[in-house]
């Protein structure tokens, strides 16, 4: 018995998986496979000819592969225009948010002025307020300003995301003082120090806040849904939402294959960005969420 | 206070940094802050204050606001749909929060073992978190399709007859919850995984020498260390669930017959479909109060609890 239990505790060569843990490992991997399955099903459906989608048997791998659904989605719906809108909105919003956040985060961590802690606490406290609370009044104000279905209407409310301030402040708190001191001796002002010394060295918070805020903006739903009335000014998530049977009639007309082609296109940018910058992404999320 | 909390928690009372240059006060700091603070005040703070004002008015998109005092709030109290929505949000939380926290905890414990393919497992478990509500909603509308959906197909293989996940009053809220758990798991998972990595190795080694088995270690070493993170994850997930909107909008639009209606879906319908902007603002204020109350209650509860 002792011999068997010793054997069971031994790792399978080349891994740290003990023999007795194999059942747990298999169960865990089964769960992981189930978790990934919806994506596989989405992609698989998107390549099926529409006659092979609503079937009584489950075909994980399409019998016949076709690009017809993608062609249909790209030619019959203004996906290109929506994508362009999404790119413009997400890039401009994210760029401004990261840059302004870096300036504010730097000041909160490195500069000395009255009210500094209070301002930080206000920023931090505002993270507790759900953005949806301000959405209706903002909607009224933007309608009055004539900013419905405009880029400024889509972009402006998303600029001030406190997450970027927070990520940069955390980084600059542990920024070595010596680096700044050399510049101070040279008589450089705060802005010069920021642009010459701090900003170029702030690569990691820059990447972390950029990937997270870009993804948030790319996926943003409620605000673009409210503020865009013109089909041509919709962003991708809002435009493609019309494929949902309760929202629009595209799916009744085209079937699920076209809808799956549309959502596959929609999720490619954020998934690719996540896969490439996974470490920074998760790091940033962890820093951002742990706020006390 | 546990160490894990200190290391990644906020440092508000950090030592004051040395002022730059000769002046004792860096007045330029206000300019640095200003770039962010102006849009912050205009688009984050002002709308909330403005919203409180709007909630006391009767206002449709065209025309001027008319001050009507507490009438919107009075109406909200009698609004059956709103009561339904608040009740649904509680039901959503009762399904989604335990689902996310328990599955997130098991996932984190599993990936933390660093067994073969754990990096792949981590990626797959987190990925749903980075896609938009439209993707979540549409993929799950298809998976949960009564007649041809994948889930009902496999349930059929074990003898369970087709469940009308999204088209029936009994099941719609549950159907949306399944998709929400799939969407939200990633965040809880990575936060718990990060916390697991902060548990000192020596504690496990000591426990092993004392002859503690795996379950005992989990109970007396791991879980006490994870406690602050678990309660944070619970708080975050409760708030996220109270704000549930996009996946509901895409999957059921609150139906059928309000069975999956959430508070924000109700706000959206009042504001956009019925043009009752004053009323919608009043409901927003009520939701805000509810969220603040839940947050404060959680904090209080945590303070009362002895720390492990």
PDB file of C-alpha atoms in Angstrom, chain B residues 13-225:
ATOM      1  CA  UNK B  13      -0.964  57.998   2.868  1.00  0.00           C
ATOM      2  CA  UNK B  14       2.257  57.587   0.977  1.00  0.00           C
ATOM      3  CA  UNK B  15       5.079  59.882   1.971  1.00  0.00           C
ATOM      4  CA  UNK B  16       4.740  63.267   0.331  1.00  0.00           C
ATOM      5  CA  UNK B  17       7.017  63.436  -2.664  1.00  0.00           C
ATOM      6  CA  UNK B  18       9.738  66.023  -2.652  1.00  0.00           C
ATOM      7  CA  UNK B  19       8.635  69.140  -4.495  1.00  0.00           C
ATOM      8  CA  UNK B  20      10.299  69.624  -7.820  1.00  0.00           C
ATOM      9  CA  UNK B  21      12.446  72.697  -8.441  1.00  0.00           C
ATOM     10  CA  UNK B  22      12.913  75.507  -5.982  1.00  0.00           C
ATOM     11  CA  UNK B  23       9.340  76.393  -5.126  1.00  0.00           C
ATOM     12  CA  UNK B  24       7.766  74.471  -2.270  1.00  0.00           C
ATOM     13  CA  UNK B  25       4.512  74.068  -4.111  1.00  0.00           C
ATOM     14  CA  UNK B  26       4.303  72.786  -7.679  1.00  0.00           C
ATOM     15  CA  UNK B  27       1.446  74.954  -8.841  1.00  0.00           C
ATOM     16  CA  UNK B  28       1.909  73.438 -12.271  1.00  0.00           C
ATOM     17  CA  UNK B  29       0.381  70.275 -10.811  1.00  0.00           C
ATOM     18  CA  UNK B  30      -3.070  71.774 -11.328  1.00  0.00           C
ATOM     19  CA  UNK B  31      -2.359  72.094 -15.053  1.00  0.00           C
ATOM     20  CA  UNK B  32      -1.304  68.432 -15.177  1.00  0.00           C
ATOM     21  CA  UNK B  33      -4.509  67.434 -13.421  1.00  0.00           C
ATOM     22  CA  UNK B  34      -6.594  69.866 -15.457  1.00  0.00           C
ATOM     23  CA  UNK B  35      -6.433  67.955 -18.740  1.00  0.00           C
ATOM     24  CA  UNK B  36      -8.117  65.031 -17.067  1.00  0.00           C
ATOM     25  CA  UNK B  37     -10.203  66.951 -14.545  1.00  0.00           C
ATOM     26  CA  UNK B  38     -12.078  69.063 -17.134  1.00  0.00           C
ATOM     27  CA  UNK B  39     -13.638  66.139 -19.028  1.00  0.00           C
ATOM     28  CA  UNK B  40     -14.043  64.362 -15.686  1.00  0.00           C
ATOM     29  CA  UNK B  41     -16.099  67.222 -14.257  1.00  0.00           C
ATOM     30  CA  UNK B  42     -18.050  67.811 -17.459  1.00  0.00           C
ATOM     31  CA  UNK B  43     -18.893  64.237 -18.405  1.00  0.00           C
ATOM     32  CA  UNK B  44     -18.647  62.239 -15.192  1.00  0.00           C
ATOM     33  CA  UNK B  45     -19.645  64.562 -12.354  1.00  0.00           C
ATOM     34  CA  UNK B  46     -21.978  67.112 -13.918  1.00  0.00           C
ATOM     35  CA  UNK B  47     -24.362  64.545 -15.446  1.00  0.00           C
ATOM     36  CA  UNK B  48     -24.975  63.051 -12.026  1.00  0.00           C
ATOM     37  CA  UNK B  49     -25.817  66.427 -10.487  1.00  0.00           C
ATOM     38  CA  UNK B  50     -27.859  67.371 -13.537  1.00  0.00           C
ATOM     39  CA  UNK B  51     -29.594  63.999 -13.300  1.00  0.00           C
ATOM     40  CA  UNK B  52     -30.747  64.716  -9.759  1.00  0.00           C
ATOM     41  CA  UNK B  53     -32.298  67.955 -11.037  1.00  0.00           C
ATOM     42  CA  UNK B  54     -33.894  66.215 -14.054  1.00  0.00           C
ATOM     43  CA  UNK B  55     -35.386  63.592 -11.748  1.00  0.00           C
ATOM     44  CA  UNK B  56     -37.566  66.320 -10.212  1.00  0.00           C
ATOM     45  CA  UNK B  57     -38.925  67.403 -13.592  1.00  0.00           C
ATOM     46  CA  UNK B  58     -41.216  66.197 -16.284  1.00  0.00           C
ATOM     47  CA  UNK B  59     -39.200  66.259 -19.485  1.00  0.00           C
ATOM     48  CA  UNK B  60     -39.516  64.721 -22.917  1.00  0.00           C
ATOM     49  CA  UNK B  61     -36.918  65.180 -25.630  1.00  0.00           C
ATOM     50  CA  UNK B  62     -38.735  68.101 -27.179  1.00  0.00           C
ATOM     51  CA  UNK B  63     -39.961  70.883 -24.931  1.00  0.00           C
ATOM     52  CA  UNK B  64     -38.828  72.378 -21.672  1.00  0.00           C
ATOM     53  CA  UNK B  65     -38.487  70.727 -18.263  1.00  0.00           C
ATOM     54  CA  UNK B  66     -41.343  71.244 -15.854  1.00  0.00           C
ATOM     55  CA  UNK B  67     -40.575  71.048 -12.137  1.00  0.00           C
ATOM     56  CA  UNK B  68     -42.853  68.518 -10.482  1.00  0.00           C
ATOM     57  CA  UNK B  69     -41.141  67.831  -7.146  1.00  0.00           C
ATOM     58  CA  UNK B  70     -41.128  64.240  -5.959  1.00  0.00           C
ATOM     59  CA  UNK B  71     -43.799  63.051  -8.360  1.00  0.00           C
ATOM     60  CA  UNK B  72     -41.395  60.878 -10.403  1.00  0.00           C
ATOM     61  CA  UNK B  73     -40.212  59.146  -7.258  1.00  0.00           C
ATOM     62  CA  UNK B  74     -43.784  58.661  -6.135  1.00  0.00           C
ATOM     63  CA  UNK B  75     -44.607  57.104  -9.477  1.00  0.00           C
ATOM     64  CA  UNK B  76     -41.514  54.912  -9.288  1.00  0.00           C
ATOM     65  CA  UNK B  77     -42.711  53.470  -5.999  1.00  0.00           C
ATOM     66  CA  UNK B  78     -45.960  52.452  -7.655  1.00  0.00           C
ATOM     67  CA  UNK B  79     -44.407  51.259 -10.905  1.00  0.00           C
ATOM     68  CA  UNK B  80     -45.003  47.517 -11.068  1.00  0.00           C
ATOM     69  CA  UNK B  81     -42.453  47.043 -13.835  1.00  0.00           C
ATOM     70  CA  UNK B  82     -39.796  48.762 -11.776  1.00  0.00           C
ATOM     71  CA  UNK B  83     -40.570  46.544  -8.801  1.00  0.00           C
ATOM     72  CA  UNK B  84     -40.272  43.565 -11.141  1.00  0.00           C
ATOM     73  CA  UNK B  85     -36.927  44.934 -12.423  1.00  0.00           C
ATOM     74  CA  UNK B  86     -35.474  45.386  -8.943  1.00  0.00           C
ATOM     75  CA  UNK B  87     -36.673  41.928  -7.955  1.00  0.00           C
ATOM     76  CA  UNK B  88     -35.123  40.476 -11.117  1.00  0.00           C
ATOM     77  CA  UNK B  89     -31.806  42.169 -10.361  1.00  0.00           C
ATOM     78  CA  UNK B  90     -31.813  40.459  -6.961  1.00  0.00           C
ATOM     79  CA  UNK B  91     -32.537  37.132  -8.679  1.00  0.00           C
ATOM     80  CA  UNK B  92     -29.784  37.783 -11.221  1.00  0.00           C
ATOM     81  CA  UNK B  93     -27.374  38.456  -8.347  1.00  0.00           C
ATOM     82  CA  UNK B  94     -28.450  35.283  -6.541  1.00  0.00           C
ATOM     83  CA  UNK B  95     -27.540  33.224  -9.626  1.00  0.00           C
ATOM     84  CA  UNK B  96     -24.640  35.120 -11.165  1.00  0.00           C
ATOM     85  CA  UNK B  97     -22.640  36.080  -8.055  1.00  0.00           C
ATOM     86  CA  UNK B  98     -22.321  32.559  -6.587  1.00  0.00           C
ATOM     87  CA  UNK B  99     -21.799  31.165 -10.095  1.00  0.00           C
ATOM     88  CA  UNK B 100     -18.956  33.539 -10.867  1.00  0.00           C
ATOM     89  CA  UNK B 101     -17.311  33.338  -7.447  1.00  0.00           C
ATOM     90  CA  UNK B 102     -17.456  29.554  -7.051  1.00  0.00           C
ATOM     91  CA  UNK B 103     -16.417  28.739 -10.623  1.00  0.00           C
ATOM     92  CA  UNK B 104     -13.812  31.517 -10.470  1.00  0.00           C
ATOM     93  CA  UNK B 105     -12.360  30.085  -7.277  1.00  0.00           C
ATOM     94  CA  UNK B 106     -12.185  26.543  -8.654  1.00  0.00           C
ATOM     95  CA  UNK B 107     -10.667  27.818 -11.897  1.00  0.00           C
ATOM     96  CA  UNK B 108      -8.051  29.824 -10.023  1.00  0.00           C
ATOM     97  CA  UNK B 109      -7.144  26.868  -7.781  1.00  0.00           C
ATOM     98  CA  UNK B 110      -6.883  24.655 -10.855  1.00  0.00           C
ATOM     99  CA  UNK B 111      -4.716  26.990 -12.925  1.00  0.00           C
ATOM    100  CA  UNK B 112      -2.565  27.810  -9.904  1.00  0.00           C
ATOM    101  CA  UNK B 113      -1.352  24.181  -9.769  1.00  0.00           C
ATOM    102  CA  UNK B 114       0.673  24.919 -12.924  1.00  0.00           C
ATOM    103  CA  UNK B 115      -0.210  21.508 -14.294  1.00  0.00           C
ATOM    104  CA  UNK B 116       0.254  20.847 -18.026  1.00  0.00           C
ATOM    105  CA  UNK B 117      -1.635  23.280 -20.281  1.00  0.00           C
ATOM    106  CA  UNK B 118      -2.354  25.658 -17.388  1.00  0.00           C
ATOM    107  CA  UNK B 119      -1.325  28.692 -19.465  1.00  0.00           C
ATOM    108  CA  UNK B 120      -3.778  27.669 -22.165  1.00  0.00           C
ATOM    109  CA  UNK B 121      -6.460  27.106 -19.523  1.00  0.00           C
ATOM    110  CA  UNK B 122      -5.873  30.592 -18.121  1.00  0.00           C
ATOM    111  CA  UNK B 123      -6.207  32.156 -21.565  1.00  0.00           C
ATOM    112  CA  UNK B 124      -9.399  30.287 -22.407  1.00  0.00           C
ATOM    113  CA  UNK B 125     -11.023  30.987 -19.059  1.00  0.00           C
ATOM    114  CA  UNK B 126     -10.357  34.704 -19.326  1.00  0.00           C
ATOM    115  CA  UNK B 127     -11.107  35.286 -23.014  1.00  0.00           C
ATOM    116  CA  UNK B 128     -14.918  35.687 -22.787  1.00  0.00           C
ATOM    117  CA  UNK B 129     -14.241  38.681 -20.543  1.00  0.00           C
ATOM    118  CA  UNK B 130     -12.674  40.729 -23.358  1.00  0.00           C
ATOM    119  CA  UNK B 131     -15.446  40.467 -25.952  1.00  0.00           C
ATOM    120  CA  UNK B 132     -18.406  42.787 -26.293  1.00  0.00           C
ATOM    121  CA  UNK B 133     -21.917  42.193 -25.005  1.00  0.00           C
ATOM    122  CA  UNK B 134     -23.095  41.839 -28.579  1.00  0.00           C
ATOM    123  CA  UNK B 135     -20.833  38.816 -29.048  1.00  0.00           C
ATOM    124  CA  UNK B 136     -21.885  37.294 -25.713  1.00  0.00           C
ATOM    125  CA  UNK B 137     -25.545  37.928 -26.397  1.00  0.00           C
ATOM    126  CA  UNK B 138     -25.685  36.627 -29.953  1.00  0.00           C
ATOM    127  CA  UNK B 139     -23.520  33.578 -29.353  1.00  0.00           C
ATOM    128  CA  UNK B 140     -25.701  32.597 -26.406  1.00  0.00           C
ATOM    129  CA  UNK B 141     -28.961  33.305 -28.188  1.00  0.00           C
ATOM    130  CA  UNK B 142     -27.758  30.735 -30.701  1.00  0.00           C
ATOM    131  CA  UNK B 143     -26.458  28.273 -28.083  1.00  0.00           C
ATOM    132  CA  UNK B 144     -29.691  28.540 -26.096  1.00  0.00           C
ATOM    133  CA  UNK B 145     -31.994  28.260 -29.099  1.00  0.00           C
ATOM    134  CA  UNK B 146     -34.872  26.025 -28.066  1.00  0.00           C
ATOM    135  CA  UNK B 147     -35.033  23.893 -31.182  1.00  0.00           C
ATOM    136  CA  UNK B 148     -31.511  23.833 -32.625  1.00  0.00           C
ATOM    137  CA  UNK B 149     -29.366  25.155 -29.767  1.00  0.00           C
ATOM    138  CA  UNK B 150     -26.282  23.316 -28.641  1.00  0.00           C
ATOM    139  CA  UNK B 151     -27.254  23.236 -24.973  1.00  0.00           C
ATOM    140  CA  UNK B 152     -30.664  21.693 -25.546  1.00  0.00           C
ATOM    141  CA  UNK B 153     -29.104  19.209 -27.945  1.00  0.00           C
ATOM    142  CA  UNK B 154     -26.742  17.893 -25.287  1.00  0.00           C
ATOM    143  CA  UNK B 155     -29.430  18.034 -22.595  1.00  0.00           C
ATOM    144  CA  UNK B 156     -31.562  15.976 -24.972  1.00  0.00           C
ATOM    145  CA  UNK B 157     -28.852  13.296 -25.063  1.00  0.00           C
ATOM    146  CA  UNK B 158     -29.255  12.817 -21.316  1.00  0.00           C
ATOM    147  CA  UNK B 159     -33.021  12.764 -21.615  1.00  0.00           C
ATOM    148  CA  UNK B 160     -33.919  16.341 -20.678  1.00  0.00           C
ATOM    149  CA  UNK B 161     -36.548  17.751 -23.023  1.00  0.00           C
ATOM    150  CA  UNK B 162     -35.956  21.068 -24.783  1.00  0.00           C
ATOM    151  CA  UNK B 163     -35.894  24.053 -22.404  1.00  0.00           C
ATOM    152  CA  UNK B 164     -37.189  27.347 -23.856  1.00  0.00           C
ATOM    153  CA  UNK B 165     -34.245  29.216 -22.315  1.00  0.00           C
ATOM    154  CA  UNK B 166     -34.925  32.702 -23.587  1.00  0.00           C
ATOM    155  CA  UNK B 167     -38.490  32.595 -24.787  1.00  0.00           C
ATOM    156  CA  UNK B 168     -40.340  31.555 -21.650  1.00  0.00           C
ATOM    157  CA  UNK B 169     -41.244  33.473 -18.529  1.00  0.00           C
ATOM    158  CA  UNK B 170     -39.842  30.759 -16.267  1.00  0.00           C
ATOM    159  CA  UNK B 171     -36.416  30.416 -17.877  1.00  0.00           C
ATOM    160  CA  UNK B 172     -35.420  33.712 -19.513  1.00  0.00           C
ATOM    161  CA  UNK B 173     -33.696  35.171 -16.455  1.00  0.00           C
ATOM    162  CA  UNK B 174     -31.782  31.948 -15.977  1.00  0.00           C
ATOM    163  CA  UNK B 175     -30.760  31.850 -19.638  1.00  0.00           C
ATOM    164  CA  UNK B 176     -29.364  35.383 -19.486  1.00  0.00           C
ATOM    165  CA  UNK B 177     -27.592  34.488 -16.229  1.00  0.00           C
ATOM    166  CA  UNK B 178     -25.760  31.572 -17.852  1.00  0.00           C
ATOM    167  CA  UNK B 179     -24.366  33.893 -20.504  1.00  0.00           C
ATOM    168  CA  UNK B 180     -23.459  36.466 -17.843  1.00  0.00           C
ATOM    169  CA  UNK B 181     -21.501  33.938 -15.804  1.00  0.00           C
ATOM    170  CA  UNK B 182     -19.616  32.980 -18.952  1.00  0.00           C
ATOM    171  CA  UNK B 183     -18.855  36.654 -19.592  1.00  0.00           C
ATOM    172  CA  UNK B 184     -17.928  37.699 -16.052  1.00  0.00           C
ATOM    173  CA  UNK B 185     -15.970  34.694 -14.805  1.00  0.00           C
ATOM    174  CA  UNK B 186     -12.635  35.957 -16.176  1.00  0.00           C
ATOM    175  CA  UNK B 187     -12.317  38.958 -13.869  1.00  0.00           C
ATOM    176  CA  UNK B 188     -13.037  37.022 -10.666  1.00  0.00           C
ATOM    177  CA  UNK B 189     -10.737  34.273 -11.900  1.00  0.00           C
ATOM    178  CA  UNK B 190      -7.677  36.462 -12.509  1.00  0.00           C
ATOM    179  CA  UNK B 191      -8.148  38.416  -9.271  1.00  0.00           C
ATOM    180  CA  UNK B 192      -8.320  35.191  -7.270  1.00  0.00           C
ATOM    181  CA  UNK B 193      -5.383  33.747  -9.190  1.00  0.00           C
ATOM    182  CA  UNK B 194      -3.292  36.809  -8.351  1.00  0.00           C
ATOM    183  CA  UNK B 195      -4.258  36.470  -4.700  1.00  0.00           C
ATOM    184  CA  UNK B 196      -3.306  32.780  -4.686  1.00  0.00           C
ATOM    185  CA  UNK B 197       0.150  33.696  -5.908  1.00  0.00           C
ATOM    186  CA  UNK B 198       0.561  35.943  -2.863  1.00  0.00           C
ATOM    187  CA  UNK B 199       0.036  33.159  -0.320  1.00  0.00           C
ATOM    188  CA  UNK B 200       3.486  32.472   1.207  1.00  0.00           C
ATOM    189  CA  UNK B 201       4.910  29.097   0.136  1.00  0.00           C
ATOM    190  CA  UNK B 202       6.278  28.430   3.630  1.00  0.00           C
ATOM    191  CA  UNK B 203       2.766  28.140   5.031  1.00  0.00           C
ATOM    192  CA  UNK B 204       2.033  25.184   2.763  1.00  0.00           C
ATOM    193  CA  UNK B 205       5.351  23.592   3.588  1.00  0.00           C
ATOM    194  CA  UNK B 206       4.678  23.974   7.303  1.00  0.00           C
ATOM    195  CA  UNK B 207       1.201  22.536   6.892  1.00  0.00           C
ATOM    196  CA  UNK B 208       2.602  19.592   4.972  1.00  0.00           C
ATOM    197  CA  UNK B 209       5.103  18.832   7.708  1.00  0.00           C
ATOM    198  CA  UNK B 210       2.220  18.896  10.197  1.00  0.00           C
ATOM    199  CA  UNK B 211       0.610  16.237   8.053  1.00  0.00           C
ATOM    200  CA  UNK B 212      -2.238  18.407   6.772  1.00  0.00           C
ATOM    201  CA  UNK B 213      -3.945  16.957   3.712  1.00  0.00           C
ATOM    202  CA  UNK B 214      -4.990  18.897   0.651  1.00  0.00           C
ATOM    203  CA  UNK B 215      -8.466  19.765   1.937  1.00  0.00           C
ATOM    204  CA  UNK B 216      -7.158  20.863   5.318  1.00  0.00           C
ATOM    205  CA  UNK B 217      -4.572  23.100   3.640  1.00  0.00           C
ATOM    206  CA  UNK B 218      -7.255  24.619   1.457  1.00  0.00           C
ATOM    207  CA  UNK B 219      -9.446  25.316   4.454  1.00  0.00           C
ATOM    208  CA  UNK B 220      -6.865  26.596   6.922  1.00  0.00           C
ATOM    209  CA  UNK B 221      -4.221  28.174   4.714  1.00  0.00           C
ATOM    210  CA  UNK B 222      -5.611  29.105   1.318  1.00  0.00           C
ATOM    211  CA  UNK B 223      -9.137  30.272   2.057  1.00  0.00           C
ATOM    212  CA  UNK B 224      -8.249  32.569   4.993  1.00  0.00           C
ATOM    213  CA  UNK B 225      -5.668  34.229   2.770  1.00  0.00           C
TER     214      UNK B 225
END
